[in-house]
mmCIF file of C-alpha atoms and ligand atoms in Angstrom:
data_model
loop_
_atom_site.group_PDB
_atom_site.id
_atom_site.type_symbol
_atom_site.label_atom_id
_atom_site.label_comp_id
_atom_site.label_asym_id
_atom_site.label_seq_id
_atom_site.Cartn_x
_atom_site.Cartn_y
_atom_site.Cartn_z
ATOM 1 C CA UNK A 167 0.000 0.000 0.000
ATOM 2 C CA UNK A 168 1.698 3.248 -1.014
ATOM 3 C CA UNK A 169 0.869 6.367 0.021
ATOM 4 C CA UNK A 170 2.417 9.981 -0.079
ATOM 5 C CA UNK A 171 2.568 9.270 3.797
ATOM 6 C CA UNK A 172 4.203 5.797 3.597
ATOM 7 C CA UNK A 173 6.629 7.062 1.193
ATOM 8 C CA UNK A 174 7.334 10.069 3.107
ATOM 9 C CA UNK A 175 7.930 8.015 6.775
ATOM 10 C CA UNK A 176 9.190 4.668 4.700
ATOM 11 C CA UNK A 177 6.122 2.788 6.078
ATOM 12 C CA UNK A 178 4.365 -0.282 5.234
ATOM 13 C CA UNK A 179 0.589 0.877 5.945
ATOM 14 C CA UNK A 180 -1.058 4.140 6.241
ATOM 15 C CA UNK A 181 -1.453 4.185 10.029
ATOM 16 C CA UNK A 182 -0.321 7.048 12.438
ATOM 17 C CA UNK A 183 -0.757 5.900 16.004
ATOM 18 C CA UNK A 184 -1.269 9.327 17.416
ATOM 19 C CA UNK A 185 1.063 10.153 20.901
ATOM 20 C CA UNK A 186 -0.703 8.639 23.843
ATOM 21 C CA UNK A 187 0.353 10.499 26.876
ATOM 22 C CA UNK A 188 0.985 8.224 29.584
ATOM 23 C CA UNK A 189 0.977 4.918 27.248
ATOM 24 C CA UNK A 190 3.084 5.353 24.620
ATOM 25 C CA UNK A 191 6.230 3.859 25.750
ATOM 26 C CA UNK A 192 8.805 1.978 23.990
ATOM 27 C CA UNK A 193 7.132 -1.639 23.757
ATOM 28 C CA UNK A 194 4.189 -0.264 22.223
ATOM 29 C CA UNK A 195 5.562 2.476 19.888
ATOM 30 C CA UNK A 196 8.269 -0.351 18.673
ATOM 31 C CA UNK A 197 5.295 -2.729 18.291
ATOM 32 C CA UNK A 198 2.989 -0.231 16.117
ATOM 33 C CA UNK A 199 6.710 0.369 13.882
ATOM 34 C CA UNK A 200 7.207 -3.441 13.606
ATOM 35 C CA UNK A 201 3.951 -3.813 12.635
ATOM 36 C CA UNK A 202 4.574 -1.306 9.949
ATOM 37 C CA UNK A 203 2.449 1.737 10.962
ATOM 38 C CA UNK A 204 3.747 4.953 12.669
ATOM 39 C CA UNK A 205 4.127 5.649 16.595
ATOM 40 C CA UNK A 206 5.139 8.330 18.522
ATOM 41 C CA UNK A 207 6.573 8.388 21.731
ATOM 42 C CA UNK A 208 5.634 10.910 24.790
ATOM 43 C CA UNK A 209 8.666 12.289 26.279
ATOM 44 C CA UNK A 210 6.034 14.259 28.487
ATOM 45 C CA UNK A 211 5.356 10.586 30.265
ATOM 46 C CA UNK A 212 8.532 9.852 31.500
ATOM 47 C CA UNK A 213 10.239 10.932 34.496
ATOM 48 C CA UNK A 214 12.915 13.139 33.547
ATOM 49 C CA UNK A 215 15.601 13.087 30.605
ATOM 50 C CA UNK A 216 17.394 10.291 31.423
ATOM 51 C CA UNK A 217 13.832 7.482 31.546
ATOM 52 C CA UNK A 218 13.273 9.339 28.294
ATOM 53 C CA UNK A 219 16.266 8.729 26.744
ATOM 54 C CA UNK A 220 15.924 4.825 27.979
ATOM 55 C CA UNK A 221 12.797 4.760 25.906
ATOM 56 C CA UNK A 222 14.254 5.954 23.133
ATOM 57 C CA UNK A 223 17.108 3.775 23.602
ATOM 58 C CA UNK A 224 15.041 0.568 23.825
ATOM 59 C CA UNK A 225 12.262 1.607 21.047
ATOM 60 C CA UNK A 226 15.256 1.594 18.531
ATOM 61 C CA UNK A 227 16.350 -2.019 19.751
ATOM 62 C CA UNK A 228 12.952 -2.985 19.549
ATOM 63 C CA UNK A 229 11.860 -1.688 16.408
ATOM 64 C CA UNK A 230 14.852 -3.176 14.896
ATOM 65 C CA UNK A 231 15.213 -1.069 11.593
ATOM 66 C CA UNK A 232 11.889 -0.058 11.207
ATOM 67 C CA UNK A 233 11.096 3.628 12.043
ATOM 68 C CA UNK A 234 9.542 5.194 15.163
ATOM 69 C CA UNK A 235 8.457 9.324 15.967
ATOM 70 C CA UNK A 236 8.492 11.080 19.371
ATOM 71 C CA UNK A 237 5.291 13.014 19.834
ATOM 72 C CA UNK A 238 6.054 16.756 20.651
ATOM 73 C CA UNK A 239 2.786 18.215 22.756
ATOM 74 C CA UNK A 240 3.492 21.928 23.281
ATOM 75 C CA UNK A 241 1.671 23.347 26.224
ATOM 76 C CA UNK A 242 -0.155 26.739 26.527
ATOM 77 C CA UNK A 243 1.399 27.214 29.541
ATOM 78 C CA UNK A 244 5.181 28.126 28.826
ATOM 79 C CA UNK A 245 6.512 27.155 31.657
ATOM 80 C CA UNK A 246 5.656 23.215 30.541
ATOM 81 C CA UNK A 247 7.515 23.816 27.201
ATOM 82 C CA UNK A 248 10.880 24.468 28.419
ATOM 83 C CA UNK A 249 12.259 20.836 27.644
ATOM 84 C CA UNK A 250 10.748 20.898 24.213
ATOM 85 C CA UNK A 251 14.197 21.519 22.391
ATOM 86 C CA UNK A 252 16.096 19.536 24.374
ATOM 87 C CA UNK A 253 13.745 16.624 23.781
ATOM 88 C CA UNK A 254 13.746 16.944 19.916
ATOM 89 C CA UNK A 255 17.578 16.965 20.123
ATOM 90 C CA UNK A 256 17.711 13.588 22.280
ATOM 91 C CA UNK A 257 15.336 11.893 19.906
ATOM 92 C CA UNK A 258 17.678 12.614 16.648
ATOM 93 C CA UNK A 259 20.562 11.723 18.542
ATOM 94 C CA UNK A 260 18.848 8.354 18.667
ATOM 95 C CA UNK A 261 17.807 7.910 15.142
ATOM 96 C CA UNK A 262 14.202 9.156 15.259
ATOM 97 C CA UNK A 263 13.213 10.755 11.976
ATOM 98 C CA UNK A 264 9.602 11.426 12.598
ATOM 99 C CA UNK A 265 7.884 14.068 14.952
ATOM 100 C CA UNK A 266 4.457 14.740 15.605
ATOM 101 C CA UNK A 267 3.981 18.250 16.429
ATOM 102 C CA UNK A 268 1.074 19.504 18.378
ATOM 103 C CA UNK A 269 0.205 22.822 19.931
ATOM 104 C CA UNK A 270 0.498 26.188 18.720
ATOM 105 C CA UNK A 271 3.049 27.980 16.443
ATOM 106 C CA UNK A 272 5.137 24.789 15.300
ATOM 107 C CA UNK A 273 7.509 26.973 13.010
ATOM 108 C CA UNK A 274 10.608 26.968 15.520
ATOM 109 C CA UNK A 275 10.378 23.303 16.277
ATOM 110 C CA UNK A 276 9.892 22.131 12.232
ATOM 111 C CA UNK A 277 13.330 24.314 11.789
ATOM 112 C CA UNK A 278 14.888 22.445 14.591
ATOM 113 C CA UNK A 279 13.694 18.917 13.159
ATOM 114 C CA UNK A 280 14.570 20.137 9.362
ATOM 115 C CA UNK A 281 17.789 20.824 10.942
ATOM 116 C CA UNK A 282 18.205 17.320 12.102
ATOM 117 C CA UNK A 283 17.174 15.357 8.674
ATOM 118 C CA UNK A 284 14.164 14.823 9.773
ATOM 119 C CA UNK A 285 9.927 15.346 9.157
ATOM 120 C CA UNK A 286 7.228 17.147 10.586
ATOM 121 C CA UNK A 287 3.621 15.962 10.292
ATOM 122 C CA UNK A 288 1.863 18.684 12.666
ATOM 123 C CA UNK A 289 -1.724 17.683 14.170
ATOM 124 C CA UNK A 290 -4.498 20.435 14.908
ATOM 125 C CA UNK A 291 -7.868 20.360 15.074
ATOM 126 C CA UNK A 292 -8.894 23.132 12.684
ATOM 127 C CA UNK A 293 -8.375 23.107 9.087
ATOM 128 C CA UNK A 294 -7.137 26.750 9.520
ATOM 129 C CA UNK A 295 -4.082 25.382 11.697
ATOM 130 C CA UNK A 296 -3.309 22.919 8.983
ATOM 131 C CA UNK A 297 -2.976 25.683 6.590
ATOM 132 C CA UNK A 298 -0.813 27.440 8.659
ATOM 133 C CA UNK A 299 1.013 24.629 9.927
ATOM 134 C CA UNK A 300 1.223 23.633 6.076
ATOM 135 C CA UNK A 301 2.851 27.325 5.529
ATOM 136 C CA UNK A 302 4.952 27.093 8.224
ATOM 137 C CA UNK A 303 6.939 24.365 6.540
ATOM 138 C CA UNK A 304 5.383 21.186 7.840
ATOM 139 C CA UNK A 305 6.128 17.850 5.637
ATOM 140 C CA UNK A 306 2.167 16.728 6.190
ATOM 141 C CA UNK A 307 -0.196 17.347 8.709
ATOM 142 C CA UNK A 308 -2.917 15.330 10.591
ATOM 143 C CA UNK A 309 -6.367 16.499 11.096
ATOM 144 C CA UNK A 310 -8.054 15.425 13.902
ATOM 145 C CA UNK A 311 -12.323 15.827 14.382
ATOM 146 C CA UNK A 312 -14.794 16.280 16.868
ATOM 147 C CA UNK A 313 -14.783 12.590 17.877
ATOM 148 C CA UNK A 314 -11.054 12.186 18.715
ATOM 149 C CA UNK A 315 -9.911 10.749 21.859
ATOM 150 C CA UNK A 316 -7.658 12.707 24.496
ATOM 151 C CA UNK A 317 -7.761 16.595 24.027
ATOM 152 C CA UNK A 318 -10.121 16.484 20.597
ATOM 153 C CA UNK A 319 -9.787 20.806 20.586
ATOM 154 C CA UNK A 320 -12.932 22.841 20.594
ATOM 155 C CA UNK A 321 -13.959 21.958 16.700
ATOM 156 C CA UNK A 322 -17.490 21.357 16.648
ATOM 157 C CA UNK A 323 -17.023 19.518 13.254
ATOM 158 C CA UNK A 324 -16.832 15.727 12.344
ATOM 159 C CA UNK A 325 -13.533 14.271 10.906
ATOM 160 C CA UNK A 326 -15.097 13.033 7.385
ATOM 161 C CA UNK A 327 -16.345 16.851 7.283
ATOM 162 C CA UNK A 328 -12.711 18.483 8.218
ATOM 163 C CA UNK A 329 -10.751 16.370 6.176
ATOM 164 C CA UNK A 330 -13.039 17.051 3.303
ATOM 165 C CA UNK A 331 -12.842 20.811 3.437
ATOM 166 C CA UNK A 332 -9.317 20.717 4.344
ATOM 167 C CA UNK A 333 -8.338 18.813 1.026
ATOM 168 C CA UNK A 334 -9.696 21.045 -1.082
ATOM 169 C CA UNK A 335 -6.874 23.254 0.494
ATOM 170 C CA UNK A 336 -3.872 21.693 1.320
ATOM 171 C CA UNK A 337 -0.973 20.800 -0.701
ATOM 172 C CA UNK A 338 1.356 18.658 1.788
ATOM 173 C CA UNK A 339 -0.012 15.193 2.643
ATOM 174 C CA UNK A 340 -2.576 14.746 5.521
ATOM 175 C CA UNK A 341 -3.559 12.104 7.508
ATOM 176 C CA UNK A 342 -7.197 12.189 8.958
ATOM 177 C CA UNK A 343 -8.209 10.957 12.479
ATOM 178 C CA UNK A 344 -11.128 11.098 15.229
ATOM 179 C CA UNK A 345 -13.179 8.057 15.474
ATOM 180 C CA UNK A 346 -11.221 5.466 13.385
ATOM 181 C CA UNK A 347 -11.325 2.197 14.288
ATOM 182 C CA UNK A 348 -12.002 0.079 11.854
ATOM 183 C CA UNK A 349 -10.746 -1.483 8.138
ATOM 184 C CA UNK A 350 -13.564 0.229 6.290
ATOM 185 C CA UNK A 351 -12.760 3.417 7.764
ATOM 186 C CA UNK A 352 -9.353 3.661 7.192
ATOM 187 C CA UNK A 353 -10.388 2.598 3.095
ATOM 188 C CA UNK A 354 -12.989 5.735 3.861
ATOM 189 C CA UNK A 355 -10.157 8.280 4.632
ATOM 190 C CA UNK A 356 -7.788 6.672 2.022
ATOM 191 C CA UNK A 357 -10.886 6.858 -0.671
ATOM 192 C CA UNK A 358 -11.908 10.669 0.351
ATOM 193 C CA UNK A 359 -8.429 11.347 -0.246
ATOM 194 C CA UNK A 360 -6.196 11.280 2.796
ATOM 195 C CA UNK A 361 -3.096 9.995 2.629
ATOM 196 C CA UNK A 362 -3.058 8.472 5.811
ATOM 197 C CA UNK A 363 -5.296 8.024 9.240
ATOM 198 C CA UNK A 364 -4.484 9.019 13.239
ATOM 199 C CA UNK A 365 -5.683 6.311 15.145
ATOM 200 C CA UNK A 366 -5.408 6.499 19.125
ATOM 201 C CA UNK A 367 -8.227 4.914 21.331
ATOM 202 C CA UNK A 368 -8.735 1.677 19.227
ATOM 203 C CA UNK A 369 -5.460 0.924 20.316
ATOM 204 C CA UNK A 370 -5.643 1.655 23.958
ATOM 205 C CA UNK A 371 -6.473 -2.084 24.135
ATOM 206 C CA UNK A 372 -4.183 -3.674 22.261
ATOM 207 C CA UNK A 373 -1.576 -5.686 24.408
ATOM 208 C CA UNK A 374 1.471 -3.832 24.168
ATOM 209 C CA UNK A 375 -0.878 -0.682 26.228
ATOM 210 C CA UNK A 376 0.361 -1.488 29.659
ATOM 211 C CA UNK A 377 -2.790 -0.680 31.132
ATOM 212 C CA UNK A 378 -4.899 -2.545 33.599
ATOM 213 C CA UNK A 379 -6.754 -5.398 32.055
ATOM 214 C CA UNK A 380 -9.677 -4.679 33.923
ATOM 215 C CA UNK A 381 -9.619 -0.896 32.374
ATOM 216 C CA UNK A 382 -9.411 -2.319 28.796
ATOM 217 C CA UNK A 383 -12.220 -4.809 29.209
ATOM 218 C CA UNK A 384 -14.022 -2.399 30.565
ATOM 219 C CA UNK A 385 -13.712 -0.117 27.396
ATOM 220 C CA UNK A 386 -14.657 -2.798 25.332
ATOM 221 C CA UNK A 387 -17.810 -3.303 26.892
ATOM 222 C CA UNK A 388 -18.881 0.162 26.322
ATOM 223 C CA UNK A 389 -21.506 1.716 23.952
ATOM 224 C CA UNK A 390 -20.106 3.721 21.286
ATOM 225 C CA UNK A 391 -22.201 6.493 23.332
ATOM 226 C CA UNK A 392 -20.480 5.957 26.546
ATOM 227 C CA UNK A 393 -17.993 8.891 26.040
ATOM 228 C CA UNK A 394 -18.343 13.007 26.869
ATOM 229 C CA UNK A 395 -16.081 16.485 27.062
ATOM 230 C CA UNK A 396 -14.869 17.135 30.304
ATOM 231 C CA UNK A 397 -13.599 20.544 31.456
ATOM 232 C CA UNK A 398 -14.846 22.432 28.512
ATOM 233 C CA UNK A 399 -14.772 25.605 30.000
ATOM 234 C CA UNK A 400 -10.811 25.124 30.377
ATOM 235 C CA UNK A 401 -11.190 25.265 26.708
ATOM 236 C CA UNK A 402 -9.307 22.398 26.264
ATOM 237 C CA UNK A 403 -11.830 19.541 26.584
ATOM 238 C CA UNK A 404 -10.629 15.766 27.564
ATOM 239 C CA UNK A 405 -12.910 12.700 25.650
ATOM 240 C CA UNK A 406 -13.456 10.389 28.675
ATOM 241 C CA UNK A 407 -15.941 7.574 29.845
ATOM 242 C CA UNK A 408 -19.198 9.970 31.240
ATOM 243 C CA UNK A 409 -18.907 8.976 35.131
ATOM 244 C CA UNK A 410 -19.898 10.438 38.175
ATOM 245 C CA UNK A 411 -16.313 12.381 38.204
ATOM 246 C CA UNK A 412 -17.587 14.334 35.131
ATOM 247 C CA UNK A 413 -20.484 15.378 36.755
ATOM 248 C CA UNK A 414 -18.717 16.681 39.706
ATOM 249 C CA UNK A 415 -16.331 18.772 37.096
ATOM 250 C CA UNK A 416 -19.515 19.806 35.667
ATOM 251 C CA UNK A 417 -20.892 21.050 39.061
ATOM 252 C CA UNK A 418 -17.506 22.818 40.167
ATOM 253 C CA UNK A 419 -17.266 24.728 36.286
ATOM 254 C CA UNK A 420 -21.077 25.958 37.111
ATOM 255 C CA UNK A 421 -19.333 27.090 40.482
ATOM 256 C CA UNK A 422 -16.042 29.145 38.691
ATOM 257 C CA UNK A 423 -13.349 26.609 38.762
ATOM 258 C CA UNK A 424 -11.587 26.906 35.301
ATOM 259 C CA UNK A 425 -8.236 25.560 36.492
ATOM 260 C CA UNK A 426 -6.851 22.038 37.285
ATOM 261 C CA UNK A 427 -5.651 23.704 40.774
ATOM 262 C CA UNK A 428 -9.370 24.119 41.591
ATOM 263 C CA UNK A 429 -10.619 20.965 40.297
ATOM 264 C CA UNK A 430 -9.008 19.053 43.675
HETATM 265 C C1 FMN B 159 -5.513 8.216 26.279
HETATM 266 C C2 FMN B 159 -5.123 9.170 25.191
HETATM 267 C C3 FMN B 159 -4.020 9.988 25.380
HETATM 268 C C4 FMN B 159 -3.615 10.893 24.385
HETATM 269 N N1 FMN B 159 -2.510 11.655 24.575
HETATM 270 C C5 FMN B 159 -2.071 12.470 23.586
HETATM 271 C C6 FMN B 159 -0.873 13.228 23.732
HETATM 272 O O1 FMN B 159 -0.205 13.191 24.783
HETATM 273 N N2 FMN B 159 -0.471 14.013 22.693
HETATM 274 C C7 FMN B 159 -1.195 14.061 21.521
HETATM 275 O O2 FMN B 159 -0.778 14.756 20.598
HETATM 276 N N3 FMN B 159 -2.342 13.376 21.352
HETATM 277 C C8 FMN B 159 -2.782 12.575 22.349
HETATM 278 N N4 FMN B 159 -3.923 11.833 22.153
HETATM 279 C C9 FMN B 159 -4.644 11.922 20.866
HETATM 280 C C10 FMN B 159 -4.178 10.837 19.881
HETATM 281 O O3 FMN B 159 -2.823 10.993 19.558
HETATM 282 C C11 FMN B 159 -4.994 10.881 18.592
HETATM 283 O O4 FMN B 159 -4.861 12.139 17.961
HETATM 284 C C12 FMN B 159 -6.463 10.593 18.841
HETATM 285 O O5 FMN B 159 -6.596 9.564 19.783
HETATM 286 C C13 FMN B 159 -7.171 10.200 17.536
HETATM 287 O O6 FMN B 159 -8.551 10.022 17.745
HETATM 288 P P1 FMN B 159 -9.205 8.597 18.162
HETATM 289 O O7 FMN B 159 -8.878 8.415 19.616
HETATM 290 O O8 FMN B 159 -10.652 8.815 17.955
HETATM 291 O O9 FMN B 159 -8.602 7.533 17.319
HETATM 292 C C14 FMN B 159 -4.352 10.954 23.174
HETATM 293 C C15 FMN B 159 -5.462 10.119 22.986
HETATM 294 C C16 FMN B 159 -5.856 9.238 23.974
HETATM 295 C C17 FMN B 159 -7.053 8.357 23.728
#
């Protein structure tokens, strides 16, 4: 299966497993590269530079010679993004060719990986930040809708619906996620034109996710309704399970809080 994505990561399928904070550690990111897709490790997971640099250090043993990416989350708050640099650097040092940039303003960090030798496929949820991202010198970009998992942005609209209006404006490669699970989707995305998908909670229960067992057969044995925004008025919603825990964020937002801080 080629792909301007596959050719442009040296990839077997058209499969971005998107940066799972917490979860994307070396076993599973060199599983997803085995396996022929795309994964990205978290540096923001690990504790400190030096269990980051022994995941980076055991991905590449594990992966063998096929590829892996290191996920680069910028925060709003600056004072979270003061590693950033130093964690690109560590990741060329160890071979990685492949970041996936998130956040705002991504021009200073694709010089700084264009400086290394290697690409930048930057993820947003707004087909406005994929232009820009595209202008800013990005290799490809993903586009991720309304139904993503983890921090899905504020964009009201559907993935099938961003990644159509965003093709009719791009040039660079994209890859199109939110909601992707299946075969027939990923032959949807490939068919409306993308060149690739982002794929995140289908594979929160694969194996390789070191997560409790319990926790993943739990997921399984959800509706596909079971899921809600929490913290929307941070403006930076989280997709999780609807529980009684979202309810109480719900009642403390109604009562002001807006920060983690005041969440308990
Ligand atoms: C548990 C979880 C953690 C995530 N953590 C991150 C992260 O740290 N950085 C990031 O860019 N995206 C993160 N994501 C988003 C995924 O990379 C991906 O864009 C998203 O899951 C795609 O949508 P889907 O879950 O509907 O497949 C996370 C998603 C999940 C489910």
């Amino acid at each position: 299966m080629r792909t301007r994505i596959t050719e442009l990561l040296d990839i077997e399928y058209p499969i971005l497993a998107g940066g799972l904070m917490w979860l994307s550690d070396a076993r599973y990111v060199a599983a997803l590269a085995r396996a022929g897709a795309m994964a990205f490790i978290t540096p923001r997971s690990f504790d400190g530079p030096e269990a980051y640099r022994a995941a980076l250090r055991d991905c590449s043993r594990m992966a063998g010679d096929r590829p892996f990416g290191v996920n680069i989350t910028q925060s709003r708050r600056a004072a979270e993004n003061a590693m950033v640099a130093a964690w690109i650097d560590m990741a060329l040092e160890h071979g990685v060719r492949c970041f996936e940039t998130v956040g705002p303003s991504p021009e200073r960090l694709i010089a700084q990986i264009h400086a290394g030798g290697a690409k930048a496929i930057h993820k947003s949820a707004f087909v406005e930040h994929a232009l820009k991202a595209e202008q800013a010198g990005a290799d490809a970009v993903a586009l991720v809708g309304a139904e993503a998992g983890g921090h899905p942005g504020t964009n009201k609209l559907p993935s099938f619906l961003c990644g159509a209006l965003a093709l009719q404006r791009l040039t660079v490669p994209m890859a199109l996620g939110g909601g992707i699970g299946d075969g027939r989707q990923i032959a949807a995305a490939l068919a409306l034109g993308a060149d690739a998908v982002v794929m995140g909670t289908r594979f929160l229960v694969s194996e390789e996710i070191w997560a409790h067992e319990n926790y993943k057969r739990h997921l399984v044995e959800q509706p596909a309704e079971a899921s809600t925004l929490a913290m929307r008025a941070s403006g930076n919603p989280w997709r999780v399970l609807d529980n009684a825990t979202v309810r109480e964020i719900e009642r403390l937002e109604q009562h002001g809080a807006r920060h983690y801080a005041e969440f308990g």
